[in-house]
Tab-separated table of C-alpha atoms in Angstrom:
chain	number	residue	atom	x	y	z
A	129	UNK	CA	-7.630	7.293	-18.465
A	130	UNK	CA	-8.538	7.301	-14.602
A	131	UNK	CA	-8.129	9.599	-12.395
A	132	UNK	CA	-7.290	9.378	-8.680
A	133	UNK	CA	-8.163	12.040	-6.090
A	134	UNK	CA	-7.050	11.699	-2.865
A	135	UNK	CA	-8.555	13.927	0.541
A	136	UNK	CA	-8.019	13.785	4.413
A	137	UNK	CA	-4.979	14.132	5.013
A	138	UNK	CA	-3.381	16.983	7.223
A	139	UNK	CA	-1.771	17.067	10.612
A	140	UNK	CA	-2.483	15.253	14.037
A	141	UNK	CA	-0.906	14.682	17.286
A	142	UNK	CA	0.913	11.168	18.066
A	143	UNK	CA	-2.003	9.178	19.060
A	144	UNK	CA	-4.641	10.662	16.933
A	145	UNK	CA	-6.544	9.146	14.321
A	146	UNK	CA	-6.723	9.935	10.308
A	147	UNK	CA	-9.125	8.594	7.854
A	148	UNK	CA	-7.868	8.975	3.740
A	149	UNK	CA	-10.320	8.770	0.764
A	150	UNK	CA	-9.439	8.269	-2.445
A	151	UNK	CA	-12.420	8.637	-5.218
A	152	UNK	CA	-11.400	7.195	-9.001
A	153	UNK	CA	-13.371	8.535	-11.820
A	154	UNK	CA	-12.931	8.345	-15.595
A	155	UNK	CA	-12.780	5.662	-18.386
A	156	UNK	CA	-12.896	2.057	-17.122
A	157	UNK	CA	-14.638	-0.987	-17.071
A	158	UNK	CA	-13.863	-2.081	-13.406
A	159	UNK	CA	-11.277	-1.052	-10.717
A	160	UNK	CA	-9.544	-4.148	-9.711
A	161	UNK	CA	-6.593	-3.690	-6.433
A	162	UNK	CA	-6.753	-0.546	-4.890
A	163	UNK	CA	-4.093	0.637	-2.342
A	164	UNK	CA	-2.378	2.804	-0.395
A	165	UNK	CA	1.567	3.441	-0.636
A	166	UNK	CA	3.403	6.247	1.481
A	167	UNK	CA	6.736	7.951	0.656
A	168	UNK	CA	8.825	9.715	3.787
A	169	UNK	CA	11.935	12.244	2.815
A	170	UNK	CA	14.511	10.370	1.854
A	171	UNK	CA	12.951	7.150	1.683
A	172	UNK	CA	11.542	4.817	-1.143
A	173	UNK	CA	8.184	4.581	-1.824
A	174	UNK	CA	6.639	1.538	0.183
A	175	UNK	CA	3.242	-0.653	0.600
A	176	UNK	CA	1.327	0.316	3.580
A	177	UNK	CA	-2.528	-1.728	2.507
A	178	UNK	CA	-3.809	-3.024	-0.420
A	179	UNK	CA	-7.657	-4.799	-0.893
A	180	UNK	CA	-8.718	-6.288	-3.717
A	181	UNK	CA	-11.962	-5.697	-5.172
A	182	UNK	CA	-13.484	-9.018	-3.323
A	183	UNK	CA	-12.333	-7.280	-0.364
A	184	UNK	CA	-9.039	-9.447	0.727
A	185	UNK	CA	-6.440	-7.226	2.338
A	186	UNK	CA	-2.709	-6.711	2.555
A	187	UNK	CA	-0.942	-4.592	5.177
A	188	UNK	CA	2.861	-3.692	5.749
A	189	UNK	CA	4.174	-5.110	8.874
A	190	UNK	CA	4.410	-1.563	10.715
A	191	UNK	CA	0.695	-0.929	10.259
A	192	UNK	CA	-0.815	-4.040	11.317
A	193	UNK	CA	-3.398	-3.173	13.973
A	194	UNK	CA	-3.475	0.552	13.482
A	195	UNK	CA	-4.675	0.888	9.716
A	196	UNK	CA	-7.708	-0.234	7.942
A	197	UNK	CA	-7.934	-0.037	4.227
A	198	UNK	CA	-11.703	-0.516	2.750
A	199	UNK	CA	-13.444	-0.027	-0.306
A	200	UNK	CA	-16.814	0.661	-2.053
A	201	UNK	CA	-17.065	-0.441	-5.158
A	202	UNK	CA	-20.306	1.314	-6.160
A	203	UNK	CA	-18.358	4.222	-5.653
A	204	UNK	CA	-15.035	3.357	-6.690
A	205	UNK	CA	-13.608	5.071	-3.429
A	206	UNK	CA	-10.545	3.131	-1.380
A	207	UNK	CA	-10.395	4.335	2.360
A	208	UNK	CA	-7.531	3.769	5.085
A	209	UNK	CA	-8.398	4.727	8.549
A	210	UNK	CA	-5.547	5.283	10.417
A	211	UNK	CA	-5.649	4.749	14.010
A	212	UNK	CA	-2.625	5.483	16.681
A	213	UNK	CA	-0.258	7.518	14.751
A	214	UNK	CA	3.099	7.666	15.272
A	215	UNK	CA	5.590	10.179	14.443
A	216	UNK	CA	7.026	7.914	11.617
A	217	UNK	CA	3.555	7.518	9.881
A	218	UNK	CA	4.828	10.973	8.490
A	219	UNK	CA	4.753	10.874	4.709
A	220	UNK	CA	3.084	11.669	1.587
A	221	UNK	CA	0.512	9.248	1.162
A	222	UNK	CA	-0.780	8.359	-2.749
A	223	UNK	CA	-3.288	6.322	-3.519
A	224	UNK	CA	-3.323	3.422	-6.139
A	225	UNK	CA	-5.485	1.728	-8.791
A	226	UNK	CA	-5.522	-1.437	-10.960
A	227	UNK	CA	-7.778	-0.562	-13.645
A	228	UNK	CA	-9.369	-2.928	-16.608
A	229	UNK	CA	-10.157	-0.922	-19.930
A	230	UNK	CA	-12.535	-1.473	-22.430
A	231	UNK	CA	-10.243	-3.612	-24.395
A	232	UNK	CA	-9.631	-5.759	-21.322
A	233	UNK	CA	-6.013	-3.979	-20.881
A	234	UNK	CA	-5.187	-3.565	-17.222
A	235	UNK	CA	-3.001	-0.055	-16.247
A	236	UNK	CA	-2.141	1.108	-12.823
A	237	UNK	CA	-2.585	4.782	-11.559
A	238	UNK	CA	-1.113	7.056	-8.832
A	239	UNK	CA	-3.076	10.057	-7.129
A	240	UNK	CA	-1.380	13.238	-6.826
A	241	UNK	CA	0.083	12.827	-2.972
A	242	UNK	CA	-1.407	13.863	-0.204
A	243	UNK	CA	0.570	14.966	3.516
A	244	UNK	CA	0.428	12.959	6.715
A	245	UNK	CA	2.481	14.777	9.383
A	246	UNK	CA	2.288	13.442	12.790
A	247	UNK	CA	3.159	16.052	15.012
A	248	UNK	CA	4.760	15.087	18.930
């Protein structure tokens, strides 16, 4: 089982900046993608960076140039710096992990949530 615990979050003015950890802990041989997904009211869940454990990265579109995701993998810790907010960067943000077991099964896991509001 892994767990994923999330911190940072809160509230900041259009403009500001935000930086997001996310710490996993528990029983695995090796965290593989980690990521960071976002869910506003009434919307689906959606993408906003991935990086894989060599360190390539994915980003949604609306976040290009704003957001860096980065990892340590000493630490097993996934970070996304989040520069220039807008007022529709509001969401709960949840962090994700691909993790390899001892029996070389691969499961992915979702941190509890935690708020982005971007205030005007």
């Amino acid at each position: 089982q892994v767990q994923l615990v999330e911190s940072g979050g809160g509230l900041v003015q259009a403009g500001g900046s935000l930086r997001l950890s996310c710490a996993a802990s528990g029983s695995f041989v090796r965290i593989n993608i980690m990521g960071w997904y976002r869910q506003a009211p009434g919307r689906q869940r959606e993408l906003v960076a991935s990086i894989t454990r060599g360190g390539s990265t994915n980003y949604a579109d609306s976040v290009k140039g704003r957001f860096t995701i980065s990892r340590d993998n000493a630490q097993n810790t996934v970070y996304l710096q989040m520069n220039s907010l807008k007022l529709e960067d509001t969401a709960v943000f949840y962090c994700s992990a691909s993790a390899l077991n001892r029996w070389s099964a691969e499961s992915n896991y979702w941190g509890q949530g935690i708020q982005v509001t971007v205030s005007s």
